Amino acid sequence: MNGKMELLFWQLVYFFIQQRYRIVQLADDAREIWLESLENKHVPIVRLVRYDIDWSQWLKRDMEYAWRIAEQIQKRRIRKFNKMVNIYISTYPPVDDWEFLIEKPLPLLQQRNAALQTFLIHSGNIHLSLQQLADMFQAPVTFPAIADVRDPFFEAERLKRAVFREEREQQERERKLFKYGKPVFTYIFIALQVIVFLLMEWSGGSTNPDVLIKYGAKFNPLIQAGEWWRFFTPIFLHIGFLHLLMNTFALYYLGMTVERLYGSWRFFFIYFTAGFFGTLGSFLFTASLSAGASGAIFGLFGALLYFGTVYRHLFLQTIGTNIIGLIVINLVFGMIVPGIDNAGHIGGLIGGYLAAGIVHLPNHFDWKKQMRSLLISVGIAAFALYIGL
């Protein structure tokens, strides 16, 4: 085994880790590594293979294998891309003709203009290949001169350990993201809406319009008369046991997730802001009496979508697909089934997203983005109140 090429392999792996790629698949012998980018939209997938290639036939078969995997990855991805890169590190090139195999990228059938680009780096073309990679990734691919390294195997092993250490640290940071806060207000809000429901039932029934109005349901004439608190009080009112049951389950599962991600006080702000925007949307577009936590709960969906804009890769790998699917299903359901206040749902979704943008994620600061979210929120609210009142 050639120590210099072994070192070059791990230098390249470490380079991509530094470019915010992460390992998504690793062969048992660590000779084949697939990496996925957190940020690079055009070349999101890179495959690195350390193998001393003797014949071009092996190269052809392995390129076909990589192409099939690339096709499968492309089908699963929501975002489109331009290239996937397949890099071989071999001490020497194949003994027979091989250049024609990598001369042109292999087109990927699932998307127009997408292709699998292959590089074969051997001891005779290292400088040229690294320059080509630098041009493609628009970043300098430069390493300490391998010839100056006394023990390339030792240095390769050191880099290998550094790569796996950074991967473990990244996984630990991501794990901690979902355990930042402890659910406190989720339980308090659930208890409040159950207590209020029991009080309404005791007062004459949660489906009784007079009882609903008495306890603070959204009722446009009274809001227009100055009872502004009705933008908030409907969050804790429910019309019938089934309505309470569905929203309680939704608040439990979504609330636990969002409060752990954002922390309790950020969650409190997001929930009430989303509830306000949900009631505001209902106030503008529906004249009927309404109540329920649905707008605030849709705001929790919005907060999770905002999380997805900050950690797109992690979001799509974990909860993203389910969250987007649930939002679409609920909105479509609201359009088909009569009596569902979809305006309130959409208002809450927008409010939750903007509120999450205002408070941002814990230990994250982006004052420009936060101020922009605040100004947009105030602008929408002021304009809607001006129209409605």
PDB file of N, CA, C and O in Angstrom, residues 6-42:
ATOM      1  N   GLU A   6      -2.343   7.053   0.476  1.00  0.00           N
ATOM      2  CA  GLU A   6      -3.207   6.887   1.658  1.00  0.00           C
ATOM      3  C   GLU A   6      -3.383   8.225   2.360  1.00  0.00           C
ATOM      4  O   GLU A   6      -4.493   8.606   2.757  1.00  0.00           O
ATOM      5  N   LEU A   7      -2.305   8.964   2.494  1.00  0.00           N
ATOM      6  CA  LEU A   7      -2.364  10.280   3.120  1.00  0.00           C
ATOM      7  C   LEU A   7      -3.211  11.238   2.289  1.00  0.00           C
ATOM      8  O   LEU A   7      -4.025  11.991   2.839  1.00  0.00           O
ATOM      9  N   LEU A   8      -3.010  11.209   0.972  1.00  0.00           N
ATOM     10  CA  LEU A   8      -3.790  12.091   0.098  1.00  0.00           C
ATOM     11  C   LEU A   8      -5.291  11.812   0.234  1.00  0.00           C
ATOM     12  O   LEU A   8      -6.107  12.739   0.253  1.00  0.00           O
ATOM     13  N   PHE A   9      -5.645  10.550   0.341  1.00  0.00           N
ATOM     14  CA  PHE A   9      -7.058  10.177   0.501  1.00  0.00           C
ATOM     15  C   PHE A   9      -7.652  10.847   1.741  1.00  0.00           C
ATOM     16  O   PHE A   9      -8.717  11.483   1.677  1.00  0.00           O
ATOM     17  N   TRP A  10      -6.961  10.742   2.872  1.00  0.00           N
ATOM     18  CA  TRP A  10      -7.507  11.315   4.107  1.00  0.00           C
ATOM     19  C   TRP A  10      -7.379  12.826   4.136  1.00  0.00           C
ATOM     20  O   TRP A  10      -8.182  13.518   4.787  1.00  0.00           O
ATOM     21  N   GLN A  11      -6.403  13.364   3.423  1.00  0.00           N
ATOM     22  CA  GLN A  11      -6.347  14.822   3.273  1.00  0.00           C
ATOM     23  C   GLN A  11      -7.585  15.336   2.537  1.00  0.00           C
ATOM     24  O   GLN A  11      -8.158  16.364   2.908  1.00  0.00           O
ATOM     25  N   LEU A  12      -8.005  14.619   1.509  1.00  0.00           N
ATOM     26  CA  LEU A  12      -9.200  15.021   0.761  1.00  0.00           C
ATOM     27  C   LEU A  12     -10.466  14.871   1.613  1.00  0.00           C
ATOM     28  O   LEU A  12     -11.345  15.736   1.587  1.00  0.00           O
ATOM     29  N   VAL A  13     -10.537  13.763   2.350  1.00  0.00           N
ATOM     30  CA  VAL A  13     -11.702  13.587   3.234  1.00  0.00           C
ATOM     31  C   VAL A  13     -11.768  14.738   4.230  1.00  0.00           C
ATOM     32  O   VAL A  13     -12.833  15.344   4.440  1.00  0.00           O
ATOM     33  N   TYR A  14     -10.635  15.063   4.826  1.00  0.00           N
ATOM     34  CA  TYR A  14     -10.600  16.142   5.820  1.00  0.00           C
ATOM     35  C   TYR A  14     -10.928  17.489   5.171  1.00  0.00           C
ATOM     36  O   TYR A  14     -11.608  18.328   5.779  1.00  0.00           O
ATOM     37  N   PHE A  15     -10.472  17.690   3.944  1.00  0.00           N
ATOM     38  CA  PHE A  15     -10.803  18.923   3.221  1.00  0.00           C
ATOM     39  C   PHE A  15     -12.313  19.083   3.082  1.00  0.00           C
ATOM     40  O   PHE A  15     -12.863  20.161   3.338  1.00  0.00           O
ATOM     41  N   PHE A  16     -12.998  18.014   2.696  1.00  0.00           N
ATOM     42  CA  PHE A  16     -14.447  18.112   2.513  1.00  0.00           C
ATOM     43  C   PHE A  16     -15.169  18.288   3.850  1.00  0.00           C
ATOM     44  O   PHE A  16     -16.181  18.995   3.927  1.00  0.00           O
ATOM     45  N   ILE A  17     -14.642  17.679   4.902  1.00  0.00           N
ATOM     46  CA  ILE A  17     -15.224  17.905   6.226  1.00  0.00           C
ATOM     47  C   ILE A  17     -15.110  19.384   6.595  1.00  0.00           C
ATOM     48  O   ILE A  17     -16.049  19.988   7.139  1.00  0.00           O
ATOM     49  N   GLN A  18     -13.967  19.983   6.290  1.00  0.00           N
ATOM     50  CA  GLN A  18     -13.778  21.410   6.566  1.00  0.00           C
ATOM     51  C   GLN A  18     -14.690  22.281   5.702  1.00  0.00           C
ATOM     52  O   GLN A  18     -15.024  23.406   6.086  1.00  0.00           O
ATOM     53  N   GLN A  19     -15.093  21.779   4.563  1.00  0.00           N
ATOM     54  CA  GLN A  19     -16.033  22.489   3.684  1.00  0.00           C
ATOM     55  C   GLN A  19     -17.485  22.214   4.079  1.00  0.00           C
ATOM     56  O   GLN A  19     -18.396  22.479   3.317  1.00  0.00           O
ATOM     57  N   ARG A  20     -17.683  21.676   5.273  1.00  0.00           N
ATOM     58  CA  ARG A  20     -19.007  21.400   5.846  1.00  0.00           C
ATOM     59  C   ARG A  20     -19.744  20.295   5.106  1.00  0.00           C
ATOM     60  O   ARG A  20     -20.969  20.288   5.020  1.00  0.00           O
ATOM     61  N   TYR A  21     -18.994  19.339   4.582  1.00  0.00           N
ATOM     62  CA  TYR A  21     -19.583  18.072   4.163  1.00  0.00           C
ATOM     63  C   TYR A  21     -19.590  17.151   5.385  1.00  0.00           C
ATOM     64  O   TYR A  21     -18.821  17.349   6.323  1.00  0.00           O
ATOM     65  N   ARG A  22     -20.462  16.162   5.353  1.00  0.00           N
ATOM     66  CA  ARG A  22     -20.493  15.201   6.449  1.00  0.00           C
ATOM     67  C   ARG A  22     -20.593  13.792   5.895  1.00  0.00           C
ATOM     68  O   ARG A  22     -21.128  13.573   4.804  1.00  0.00           O
ATOM     69  N   ILE A  23     -20.055  12.844   6.638  1.00  0.00           N
ATOM     70  CA  ILE A  23     -20.065  11.449   6.195  1.00  0.00           C
ATOM     71  C   ILE A  23     -21.471  10.886   6.340  1.00  0.00           C
ATOM     72  O   ILE A  23     -22.064  10.941   7.415  1.00  0.00           O
ATOM     73  N   VAL A  24     -21.994  10.341   5.253  1.00  0.00           N
ATOM     74  CA  VAL A  24     -23.322   9.717   5.306  1.00  0.00           C
ATOM     75  C   VAL A  24     -23.242   8.206   5.101  1.00  0.00           C
ATOM     76  O   VAL A  24     -24.175   7.482   5.430  1.00  0.00           O
ATOM     77  N   GLN A  25     -22.131   7.727   4.560  1.00  0.00           N
ATOM     78  CA  GLN A  25     -21.946   6.281   4.397  1.00  0.00           C
ATOM     79  C   GLN A  25     -20.461   5.980   4.397  1.00  0.00           C
ATOM     80  O   GLN A  25     -19.668   6.678   3.774  1.00  0.00           O
ATOM     81  N   LEU A  26     -20.102   4.924   5.106  1.00  0.00           N
ATOM     82  CA  LEU A  26     -18.699   4.571   5.273  1.00  0.00           C
ATOM     83  C   LEU A  26     -18.549   3.066   5.152  1.00  0.00           C
ATOM     84  O   LEU A  26     -19.236   2.312   5.832  1.00  0.00           O
ATOM     85  N   ALA A  27     -17.663   2.627   4.273  1.00  0.00           N
ATOM     86  CA  ALA A  27     -17.399   1.196   4.131  1.00  0.00           C
ATOM     87  C   ALA A  27     -16.703   0.674   5.385  1.00  0.00           C
ATOM     88  O   ALA A  27     -16.056   1.424   6.128  1.00  0.00           O
ATOM     89  N   ASP A  28     -16.822  -0.631   5.624  1.00  0.00           N
ATOM     90  CA  ASP A  28     -16.250  -1.238   6.833  1.00  0.00           C
ATOM     91  C   ASP A  28     -14.750  -1.004   6.936  1.00  0.00           C
ATOM     92  O   ASP A  28     -14.208  -0.810   8.028  1.00  0.00           O
ATOM     93  N   ASP A  29     -14.074  -1.023   5.795  1.00  0.00           N
ATOM     94  CA  ASP A  29     -12.633  -0.818   5.815  1.00  0.00           C
ATOM     95  C   ASP A  29     -12.236   0.644   5.603  1.00  0.00           C
ATOM     96  O   ASP A  29     -11.056   0.962   5.462  1.00  0.00           O
ATOM     97  N   ALA A  30     -13.234   1.545   5.582  1.00  0.00           N
ATOM     98  CA  ALA A  30     -13.013   2.992   5.411  1.00  0.00           C
ATOM     99  C   ALA A  30     -12.303   3.325   4.111  1.00  0.00           C
ATOM    100  O   ALA A  30     -11.604   4.336   4.010  1.00  0.00           O
ATOM    101  N   ARG A  31     -12.483   2.473   3.078  1.00  0.00           N
ATOM    102  CA  ARG A  31     -11.891   2.740   1.773  1.00  0.00           C
ATOM    103  C   ARG A  31     -12.876   3.410   0.817  1.00  0.00           C
ATOM    104  O   ARG A  31     -12.482   3.859  -0.255  1.00  0.00           O
ATOM    105  N   GLU A  32     -14.105   3.455   1.202  1.00  0.00           N
ATOM    106  CA  GLU A  32     -15.130   4.124   0.396  1.00  0.00           C
ATOM    107  C   GLU A  32     -15.958   4.999   1.326  1.00  0.00           C
ATOM    108  O   GLU A  32     -16.519   4.518   2.311  1.00  0.00           O
ATOM    109  N   ILE A  33     -16.020   6.289   1.033  1.00  0.00           N
ATOM    110  CA  ILE A  33     -16.722   7.243   1.891  1.00  0.00           C
ATOM    111  C   ILE A  33     -17.631   8.116   1.023  1.00  0.00           C
ATOM    112  O   ILE A  33     -17.189   8.674   0.017  1.00  0.00           O
ATOM    113  N   TRP A  34     -18.892   8.205   1.408  1.00  0.00           N
ATOM    114  CA  TRP A  34     -19.843   9.120   0.771  1.00  0.00           C
ATOM    115  C   TRP A  34     -20.040  10.305   1.709  1.00  0.00           C
ATOM    116  O   TRP A  34     -20.266  10.124   2.906  1.00  0.00           O
ATOM    117  N   LEU A  35     -19.964  11.498   1.160  1.00  0.00           N
ATOM    118  CA  LEU A  35     -20.157  12.711   1.955  1.00  0.00           C
ATOM    119  C   LEU A  35     -21.270  13.552   1.357  1.00  0.00           C
ATOM    120  O   LEU A  35     -21.441  13.580   0.121  1.00  0.00           O
ATOM    121  N   GLU A  36     -21.991  14.236   2.224  1.00  0.00           N
ATOM    122  CA  GLU A  36     -23.075  15.109   1.776  1.00  0.00           C
ATOM    123  C   GLU A  36     -22.849  16.499   2.342  1.00  0.00           C
ATOM    124  O   GLU A  36     -22.480  16.661   3.502  1.00  0.00           O
ATOM    125  N   SER A  37     -23.081  17.506   1.512  1.00  0.00           N
ATOM    126  CA  SER A  37     -22.821  18.879   1.920  1.00  0.00           C
ATOM    127  C   SER A  37     -23.993  19.468   2.691  1.00  0.00           C
ATOM    128  O   SER A  37     -25.151  19.217   2.376  1.00  0.00           O
ATOM    129  N   LEU A  38     -23.672  20.296   3.688  1.00  0.00           N
ATOM    130  CA  LEU A  38     -24.681  21.052   4.400  1.00  0.00           C
ATOM    131  C   LEU A  38     -25.059  22.317   3.644  1.00  0.00           C
ATOM    132  O   LEU A  38     -26.122  22.873   3.855  1.00  0.00           O
ATOM    133  N   GLU A  39     -24.165  22.769   2.762  1.00  0.00           N
ATOM    134  CA  GLU A  39     -24.359  24.087   2.161  1.00  0.00           C
ATOM    135  C   GLU A  39     -24.229  24.114   0.645  1.00  0.00           C
ATOM    136  O   GLU A  39     -24.843  24.955  -0.007  1.00  0.00           O
ATOM    137  N   ASN A  40     -23.401  23.247   0.065  1.00  0.00           N
ATOM    138  CA  ASN A  40     -23.146  23.307  -1.371  1.00  0.00           C
ATOM    139  C   ASN A  40     -24.355  22.783  -2.141  1.00  0.00           C
ATOM    140  O   ASN A  40     -24.662  21.594  -2.120  1.00  0.00           O
ATOM    141  N   LYS A  41     -25.065  23.689  -2.824  1.00  0.00           N
ATOM    142  CA  LYS A  41     -26.286  23.311  -3.526  1.00  0.00           C
ATOM    143  C   LYS A  41     -25.992  22.657  -4.874  1.00  0.00           C
ATOM    144  O   LYS A  41     -26.829  21.917  -5.400  1.00  0.00           O
ATOM    145  N   HIS A  42     -24.847  22.943  -5.443  1.00  0.00           N
ATOM    146  CA  HIS A  42     -24.549  22.457  -6.794  1.00  0.00           C
ATOM    147  C   HIS A  42     -23.843  21.100  -6.788  1.00  0.00           C
ATOM    148  O   HIS A  42     -24.053  20.286  -7.687  1.00  0.00           O
TER     149      HIS A  42
END
